[in-house]
CSV table of C-alpha atoms in Angstrom, one decimal:
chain,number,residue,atom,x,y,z
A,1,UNK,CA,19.0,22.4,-0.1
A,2,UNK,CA,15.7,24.8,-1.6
A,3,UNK,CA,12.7,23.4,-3.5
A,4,UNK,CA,14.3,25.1,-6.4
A,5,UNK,CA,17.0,21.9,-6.4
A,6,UNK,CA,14.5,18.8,-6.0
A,7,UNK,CA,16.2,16.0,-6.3
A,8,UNK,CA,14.1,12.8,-7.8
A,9,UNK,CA,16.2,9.9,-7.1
A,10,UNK,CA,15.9,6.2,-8.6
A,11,UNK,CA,17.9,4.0,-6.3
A,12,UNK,CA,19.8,4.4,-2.8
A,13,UNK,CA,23.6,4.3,-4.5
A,14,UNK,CA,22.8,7.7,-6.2
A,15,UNK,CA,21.7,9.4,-3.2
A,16,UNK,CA,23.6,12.1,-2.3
A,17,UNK,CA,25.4,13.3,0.9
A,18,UNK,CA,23.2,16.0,1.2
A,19,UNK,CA,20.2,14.1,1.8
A,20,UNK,CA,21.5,12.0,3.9
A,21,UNK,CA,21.0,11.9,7.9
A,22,UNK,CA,17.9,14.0,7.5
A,23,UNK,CA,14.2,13.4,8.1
A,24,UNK,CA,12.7,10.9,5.8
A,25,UNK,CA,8.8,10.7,5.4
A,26,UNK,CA,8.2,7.1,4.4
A,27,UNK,CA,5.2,5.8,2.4
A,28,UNK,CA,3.3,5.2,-0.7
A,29,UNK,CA,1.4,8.5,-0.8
A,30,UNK,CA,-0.3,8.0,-3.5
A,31,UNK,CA,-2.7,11.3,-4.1
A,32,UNK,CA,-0.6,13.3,-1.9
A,33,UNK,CA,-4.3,13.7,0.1
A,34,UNK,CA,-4.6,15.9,2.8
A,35,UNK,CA,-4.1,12.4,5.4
A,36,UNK,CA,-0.5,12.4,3.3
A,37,UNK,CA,-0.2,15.9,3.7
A,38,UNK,CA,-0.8,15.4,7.7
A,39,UNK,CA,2.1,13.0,7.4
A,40,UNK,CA,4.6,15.0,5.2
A,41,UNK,CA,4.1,18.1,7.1
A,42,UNK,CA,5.0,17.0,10.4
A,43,UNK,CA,8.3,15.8,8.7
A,44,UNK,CA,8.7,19.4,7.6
A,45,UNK,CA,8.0,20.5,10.8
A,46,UNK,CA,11.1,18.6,12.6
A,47,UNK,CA,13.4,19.0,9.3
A,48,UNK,CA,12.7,22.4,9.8
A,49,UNK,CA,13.2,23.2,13.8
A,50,UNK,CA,16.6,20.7,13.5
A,51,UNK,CA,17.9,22.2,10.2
A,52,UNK,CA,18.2,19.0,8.5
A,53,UNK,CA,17.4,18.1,5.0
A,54,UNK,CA,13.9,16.5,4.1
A,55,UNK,CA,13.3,13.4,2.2
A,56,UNK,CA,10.7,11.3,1.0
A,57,UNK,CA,11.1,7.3,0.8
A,58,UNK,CA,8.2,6.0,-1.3
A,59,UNK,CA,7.9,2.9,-3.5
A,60,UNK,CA,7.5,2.6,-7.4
A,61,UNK,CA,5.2,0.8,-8.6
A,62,UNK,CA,2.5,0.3,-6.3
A,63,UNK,CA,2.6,-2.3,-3.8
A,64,UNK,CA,-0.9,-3.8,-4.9
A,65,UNK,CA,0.4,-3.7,-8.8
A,66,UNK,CA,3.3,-5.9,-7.7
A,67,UNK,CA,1.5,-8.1,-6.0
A,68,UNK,CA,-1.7,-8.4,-8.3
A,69,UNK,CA,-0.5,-7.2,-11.7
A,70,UNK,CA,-4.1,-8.4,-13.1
A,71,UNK,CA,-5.4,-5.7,-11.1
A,72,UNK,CA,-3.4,-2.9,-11.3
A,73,UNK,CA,-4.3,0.3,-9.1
A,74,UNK,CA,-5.3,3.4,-10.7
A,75,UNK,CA,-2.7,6.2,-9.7
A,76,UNK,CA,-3.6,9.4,-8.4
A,77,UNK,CA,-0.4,10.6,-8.8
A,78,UNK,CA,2.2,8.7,-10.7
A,79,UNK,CA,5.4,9.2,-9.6
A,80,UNK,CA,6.4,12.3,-11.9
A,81,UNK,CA,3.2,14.3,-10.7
A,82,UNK,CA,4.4,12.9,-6.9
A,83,UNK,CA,7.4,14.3,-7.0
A,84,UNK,CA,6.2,17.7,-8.1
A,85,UNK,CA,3.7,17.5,-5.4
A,86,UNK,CA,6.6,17.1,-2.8
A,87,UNK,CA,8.8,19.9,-4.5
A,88,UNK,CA,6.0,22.6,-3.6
A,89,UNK,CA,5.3,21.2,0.2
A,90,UNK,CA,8.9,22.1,0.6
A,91,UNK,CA,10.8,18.5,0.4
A,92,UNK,CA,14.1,18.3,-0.9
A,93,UNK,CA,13.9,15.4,-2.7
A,94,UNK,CA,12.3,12.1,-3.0
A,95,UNK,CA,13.7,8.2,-3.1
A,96,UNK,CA,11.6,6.7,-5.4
A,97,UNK,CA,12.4,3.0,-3.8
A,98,UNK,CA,12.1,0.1,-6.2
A,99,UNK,CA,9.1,-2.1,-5.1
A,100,UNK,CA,9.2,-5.7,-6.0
A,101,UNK,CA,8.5,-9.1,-4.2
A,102,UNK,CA,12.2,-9.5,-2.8
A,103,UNK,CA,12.2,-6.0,-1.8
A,104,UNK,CA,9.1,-6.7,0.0
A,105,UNK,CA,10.2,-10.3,1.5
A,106,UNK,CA,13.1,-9.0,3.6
A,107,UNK,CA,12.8,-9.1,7.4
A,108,UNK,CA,11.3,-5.7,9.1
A,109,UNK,CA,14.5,-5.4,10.7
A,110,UNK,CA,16.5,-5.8,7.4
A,111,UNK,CA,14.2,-3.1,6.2
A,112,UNK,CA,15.4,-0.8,9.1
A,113,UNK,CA,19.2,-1.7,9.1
A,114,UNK,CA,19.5,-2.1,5.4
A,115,UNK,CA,17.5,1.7,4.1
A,116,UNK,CA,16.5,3.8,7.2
A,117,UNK,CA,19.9,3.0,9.0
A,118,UNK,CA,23.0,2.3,7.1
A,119,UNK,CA,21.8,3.9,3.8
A,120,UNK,CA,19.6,6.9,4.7
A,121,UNK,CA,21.5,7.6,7.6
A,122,UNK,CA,18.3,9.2,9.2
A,123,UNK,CA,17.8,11.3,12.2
A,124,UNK,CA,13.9,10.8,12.6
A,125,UNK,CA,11.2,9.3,10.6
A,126,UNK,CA,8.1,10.1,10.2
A,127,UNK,CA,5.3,7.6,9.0
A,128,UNK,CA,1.2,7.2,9.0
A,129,UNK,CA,-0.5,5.4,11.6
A,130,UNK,CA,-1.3,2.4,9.9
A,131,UNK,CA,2.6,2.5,8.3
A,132,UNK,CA,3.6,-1.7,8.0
A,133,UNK,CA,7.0,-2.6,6.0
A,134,UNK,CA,8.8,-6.2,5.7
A,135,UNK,CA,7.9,-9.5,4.9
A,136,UNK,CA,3.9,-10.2,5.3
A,137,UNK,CA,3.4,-7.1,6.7
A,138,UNK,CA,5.4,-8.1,10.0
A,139,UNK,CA,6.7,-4.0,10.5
A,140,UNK,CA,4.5,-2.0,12.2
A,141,UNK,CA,4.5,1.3,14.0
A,142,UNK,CA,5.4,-0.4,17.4
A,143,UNK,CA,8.1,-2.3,16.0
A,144,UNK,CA,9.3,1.1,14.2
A,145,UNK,CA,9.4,3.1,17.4
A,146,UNK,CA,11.3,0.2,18.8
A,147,UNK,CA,13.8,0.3,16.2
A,148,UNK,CA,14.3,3.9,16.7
A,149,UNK,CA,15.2,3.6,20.5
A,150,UNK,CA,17.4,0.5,19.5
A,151,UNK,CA,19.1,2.2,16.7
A,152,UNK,CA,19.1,5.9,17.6
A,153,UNK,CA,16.8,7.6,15.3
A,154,UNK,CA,13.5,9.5,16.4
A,155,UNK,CA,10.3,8.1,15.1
A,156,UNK,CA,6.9,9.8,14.7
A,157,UNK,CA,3.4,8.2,13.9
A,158,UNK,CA,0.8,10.6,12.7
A,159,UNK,CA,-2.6,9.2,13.7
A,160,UNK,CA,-5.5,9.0,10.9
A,161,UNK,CA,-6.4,12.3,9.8
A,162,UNK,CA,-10.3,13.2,9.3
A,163,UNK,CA,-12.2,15.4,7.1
A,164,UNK,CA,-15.2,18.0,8.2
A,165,UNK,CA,-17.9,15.0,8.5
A,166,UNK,CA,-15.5,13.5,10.5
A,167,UNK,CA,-14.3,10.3,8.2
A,168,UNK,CA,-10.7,9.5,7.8
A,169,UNK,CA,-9.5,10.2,4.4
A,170,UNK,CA,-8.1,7.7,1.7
A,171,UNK,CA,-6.5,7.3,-1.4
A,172,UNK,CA,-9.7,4.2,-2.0
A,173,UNK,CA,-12.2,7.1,-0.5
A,174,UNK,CA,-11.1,9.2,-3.3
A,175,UNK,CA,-10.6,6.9,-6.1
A,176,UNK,CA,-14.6,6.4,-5.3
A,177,UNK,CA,-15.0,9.8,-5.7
A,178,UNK,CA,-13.6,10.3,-8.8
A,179,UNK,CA,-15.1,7.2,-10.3
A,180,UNK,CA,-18.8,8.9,-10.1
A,181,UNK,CA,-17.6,12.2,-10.9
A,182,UNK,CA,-18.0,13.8,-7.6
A,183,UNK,CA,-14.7,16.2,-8.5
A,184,UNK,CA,-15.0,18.6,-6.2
A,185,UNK,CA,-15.6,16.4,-3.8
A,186,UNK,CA,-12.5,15.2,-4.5
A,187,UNK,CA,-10.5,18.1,-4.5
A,188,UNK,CA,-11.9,18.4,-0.9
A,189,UNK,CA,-9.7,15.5,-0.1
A,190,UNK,CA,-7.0,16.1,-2.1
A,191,UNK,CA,-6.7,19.4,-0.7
A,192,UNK,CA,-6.0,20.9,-4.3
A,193,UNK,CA,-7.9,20.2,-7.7
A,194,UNK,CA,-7.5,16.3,-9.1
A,195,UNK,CA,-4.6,16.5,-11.4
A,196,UNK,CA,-3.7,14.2,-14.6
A,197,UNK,CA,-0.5,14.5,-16.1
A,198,UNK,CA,1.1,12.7,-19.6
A,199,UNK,CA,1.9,13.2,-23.3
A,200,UNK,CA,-0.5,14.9,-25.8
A,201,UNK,CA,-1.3,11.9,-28.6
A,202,UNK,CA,-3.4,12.2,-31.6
A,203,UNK,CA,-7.1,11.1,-31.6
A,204,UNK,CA,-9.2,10.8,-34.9
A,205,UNK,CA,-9.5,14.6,-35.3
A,206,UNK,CA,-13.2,14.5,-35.4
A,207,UNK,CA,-12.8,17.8,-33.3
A,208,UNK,CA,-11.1,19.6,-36.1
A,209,UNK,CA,-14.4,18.6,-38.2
A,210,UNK,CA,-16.4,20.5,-35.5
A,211,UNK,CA,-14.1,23.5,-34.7
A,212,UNK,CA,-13.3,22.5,-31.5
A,213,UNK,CA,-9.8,20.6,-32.0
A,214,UNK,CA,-8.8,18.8,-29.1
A,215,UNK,CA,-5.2,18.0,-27.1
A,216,UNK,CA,-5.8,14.3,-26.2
A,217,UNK,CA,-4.6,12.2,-23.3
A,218,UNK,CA,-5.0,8.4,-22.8
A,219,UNK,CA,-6.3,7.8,-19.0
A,220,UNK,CA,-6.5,4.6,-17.1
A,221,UNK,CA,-10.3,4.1,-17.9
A,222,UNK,CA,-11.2,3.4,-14.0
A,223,UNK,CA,-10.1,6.1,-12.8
A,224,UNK,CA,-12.6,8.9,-13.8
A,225,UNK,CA,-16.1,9.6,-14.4
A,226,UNK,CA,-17.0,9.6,-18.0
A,227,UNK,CA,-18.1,13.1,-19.0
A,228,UNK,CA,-17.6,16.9,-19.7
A,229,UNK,CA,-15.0,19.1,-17.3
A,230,UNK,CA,-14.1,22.2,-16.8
A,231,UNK,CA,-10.1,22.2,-16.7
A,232,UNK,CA,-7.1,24.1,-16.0
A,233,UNK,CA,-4.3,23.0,-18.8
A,234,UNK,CA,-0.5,23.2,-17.9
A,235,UNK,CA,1.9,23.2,-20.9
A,236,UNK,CA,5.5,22.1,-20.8
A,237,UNK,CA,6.4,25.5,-20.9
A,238,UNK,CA,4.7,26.9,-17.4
A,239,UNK,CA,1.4,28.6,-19.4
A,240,UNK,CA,-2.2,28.0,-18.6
A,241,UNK,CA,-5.1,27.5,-20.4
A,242,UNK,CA,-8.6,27.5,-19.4
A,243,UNK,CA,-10.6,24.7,-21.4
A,244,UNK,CA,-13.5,22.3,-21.2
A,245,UNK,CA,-12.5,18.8,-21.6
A,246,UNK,CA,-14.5,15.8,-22.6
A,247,UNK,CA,-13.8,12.5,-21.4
A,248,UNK,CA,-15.4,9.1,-22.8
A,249,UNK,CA,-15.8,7.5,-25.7
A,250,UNK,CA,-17.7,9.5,-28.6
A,251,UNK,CA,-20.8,7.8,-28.3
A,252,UNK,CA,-22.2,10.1,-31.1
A,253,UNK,CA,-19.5,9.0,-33.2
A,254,UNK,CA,-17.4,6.3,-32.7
A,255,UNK,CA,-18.1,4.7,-29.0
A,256,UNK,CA,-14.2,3.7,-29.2
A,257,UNK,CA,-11.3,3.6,-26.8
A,258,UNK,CA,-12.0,5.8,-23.9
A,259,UNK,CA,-9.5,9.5,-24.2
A,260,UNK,CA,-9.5,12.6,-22.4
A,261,UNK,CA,-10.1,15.4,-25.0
A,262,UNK,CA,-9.5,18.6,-24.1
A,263,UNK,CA,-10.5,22.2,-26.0
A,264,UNK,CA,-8.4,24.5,-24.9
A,265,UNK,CA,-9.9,28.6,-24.8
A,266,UNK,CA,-7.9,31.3,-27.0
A,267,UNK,CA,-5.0,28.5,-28.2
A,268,UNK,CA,-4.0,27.8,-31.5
A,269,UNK,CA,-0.7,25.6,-32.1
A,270,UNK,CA,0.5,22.2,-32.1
A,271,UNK,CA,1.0,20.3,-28.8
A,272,UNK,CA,1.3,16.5,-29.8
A,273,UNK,CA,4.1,14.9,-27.7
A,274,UNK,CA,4.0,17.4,-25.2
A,275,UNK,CA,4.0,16.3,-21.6
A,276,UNK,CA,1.2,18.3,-19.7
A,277,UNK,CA,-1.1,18.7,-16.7
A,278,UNK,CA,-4.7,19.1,-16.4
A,279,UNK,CA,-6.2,19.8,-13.4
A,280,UNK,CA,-10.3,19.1,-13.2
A,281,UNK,CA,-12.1,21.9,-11.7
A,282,UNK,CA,-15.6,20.7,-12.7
A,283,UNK,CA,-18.0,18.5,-13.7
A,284,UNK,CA,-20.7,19.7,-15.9
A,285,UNK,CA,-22.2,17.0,-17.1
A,286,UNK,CA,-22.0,13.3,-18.5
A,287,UNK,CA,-21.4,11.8,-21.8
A,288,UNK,CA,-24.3,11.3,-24.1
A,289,UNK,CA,-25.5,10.4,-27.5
A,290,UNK,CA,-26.3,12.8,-30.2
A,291,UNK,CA,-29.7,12.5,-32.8
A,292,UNK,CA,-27.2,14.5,-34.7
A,293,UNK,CA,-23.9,16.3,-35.3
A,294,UNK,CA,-26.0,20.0,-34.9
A,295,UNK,CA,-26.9,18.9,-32.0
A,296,UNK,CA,-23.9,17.8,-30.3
A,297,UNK,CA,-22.0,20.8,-31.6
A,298,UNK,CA,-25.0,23.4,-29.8
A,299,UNK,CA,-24.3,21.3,-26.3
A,300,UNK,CA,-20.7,21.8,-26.9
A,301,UNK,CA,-21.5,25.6,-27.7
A,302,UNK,CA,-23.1,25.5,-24.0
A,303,UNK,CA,-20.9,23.4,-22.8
A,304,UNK,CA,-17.9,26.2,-23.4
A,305,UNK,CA,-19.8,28.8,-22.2
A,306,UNK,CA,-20.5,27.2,-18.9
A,307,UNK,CA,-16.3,26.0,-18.5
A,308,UNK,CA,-15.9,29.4,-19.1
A,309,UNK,CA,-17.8,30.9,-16.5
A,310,UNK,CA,-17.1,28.6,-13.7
A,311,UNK,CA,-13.0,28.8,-14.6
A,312,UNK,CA,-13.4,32.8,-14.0
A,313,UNK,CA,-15.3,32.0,-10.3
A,314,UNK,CA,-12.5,29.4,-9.3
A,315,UNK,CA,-10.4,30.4,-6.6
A,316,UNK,CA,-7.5,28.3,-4.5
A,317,UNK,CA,-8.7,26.1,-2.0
A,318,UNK,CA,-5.0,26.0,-0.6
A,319,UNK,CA,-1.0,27.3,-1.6
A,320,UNK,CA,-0.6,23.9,-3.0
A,321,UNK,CA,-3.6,23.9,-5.6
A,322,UNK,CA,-2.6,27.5,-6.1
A,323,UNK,CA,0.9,26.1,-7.1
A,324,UNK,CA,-0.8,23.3,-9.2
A,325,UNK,CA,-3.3,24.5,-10.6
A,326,UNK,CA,-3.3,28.0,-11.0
A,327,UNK,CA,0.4,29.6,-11.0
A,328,UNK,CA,1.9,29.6,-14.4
């Protein structure tokens, strides 16, 4: 199989024969970091040199929503934008595994016989270094390596991987990051430019009022620094736009429910109930109050000006934020 025929897959019986007795990276992956990235690519690496197909086995929804659904996690990358991230590192599909509390009560040797061995049919795995599976937790990397020499496939643990100062990067580390609006920072971790993805819905149109209409996106409200970006927009269609985005809750106007609202440069058109991607390339500043609407609409006059000239400096920080964020 190519990229160009990704295959996302709901449940093991539609798997097809193609993707099975392969290489199958195996775990939640949620932000597809550069620590992820570490793991996914040494699965590419062995697909690759044995010329077998390459799969990824995660798990929908998120383990900690199942198991504490008054605390739902904030998603990096929900399984959609997932899956696009595994198309462009070169996967061939992805097994987007039901999570739920009998999934996750089975035996860790269940686990192994049931998916990795009688329904995947794998030839290696490949796993993080703190990779556990089963009920409580009870699979762990030794047991996994054990179960490979007992049941004949290869297993591979990739240690922690570590940025520049030398800490070990996390899907937590960046959530942390994101929630004071250190976006670049970020994006350092990611490895490409923080990306949301979902369905344009209508707001109150004050930006029509203003001239600066808005495309709207609803955002789990934890998940990002209030404030005013500078963003790359993705339509349906493949086309970018350069815009400046504001995210909060119209203090000036309203203070209501939190949405991402985003201006996009030299478009005109109607985009509600598109599905779309921004990608954050900036922070320039937070939300604030207004005395009045003159003044807001001067700071967004500035605000414009600055998204514009900091979108015309960006460059790729890698061939995946290239893909992502910049490649139409």
């Amino acid at each position: 199989m190519t990229a160009s025929n990704f295959l996302r897959i709901g449940q093991l019986s539609d798997l097809p024969d193609e993707l099975v007795g392969g290489v199958v990276a195996i775990g939640n992956f949620d932000g597809v970091h550069r620590g992820h990235q570490a793991v996914l690519g040494k699965a590419e690496e062995i697909a690759n040199a044995e010329g077998l197909p390459l799969l990824c086995l995660t798990f929908e929804p998120h383990p900690r929503t199942v198991f504490a659904p008054d605390k739902p996690v904030a998603r990096l990358t929900p399984a959609p934008m997932k899956a696009r991230l595994l198309e462009h590192l070169g996967f061939d599909g992805v097994l987007e595994q039901a999570f739920t509390r009998d999934f996750a009560g089975q035996e860790p040797d269940a686990f192994v016989r049931t998916i990795i061995v009688d329904s995947l049919r794998a030839a290696h795995v490949v796993a993080g270094f703190d990779f556990h599976y089963g009920a409580k937790r009870g699979g762990t990397p030794v047991t996994l390596a054990e179960a490979g020499l007992a049941y004949g496939f290869g297993a591979t643990l990739v240690p922690a991987f570590h940025d520049e100062s030398g800490t070990v990067i996390s899907s937590s580390r960046i959530r942390a990051a994101l929630r004071e609006g250190k976006v670049e920072e970020a994006a350092g971790l990611f490895g490409y430019r923080f990306t949301i993805a979902g369905e344009i819905v209508h707001g109150r149109k004050v930006g029509r009022t203003l001239n600066y209409p808005t495309a709207n996106l609803v955002l789990a409200d934890d998940l990002l620094a209030h404030g005013i970006y500078a963003v790359r927009f993705r339509r349906a269609d493949g086309s970018i736009y350069d815009g400046v985005a504001s995210y909060g809750r119209r203090p000036t106007f309203d203070d209501g429910a939190a949405l991402f609202e985003t201006f996009l440069f030299d478009f005109s058109g109607d985009l509600y109930g598109e599905m779309v991607d921004v990608s954050i390339v900036s922070r320039l500043r937070g939300e604030e109050k207004f005395d009045s609407v003159e003044a807001l609409i001067a700071q967004m006059d500035r605000d414009a000006e600055e998204a514009r000239a900091v979108l015309s400096a960006a460059k790729p920080l890698s061939a995946l934020d290239r893909a992502v964020a910049f490649e139409g």
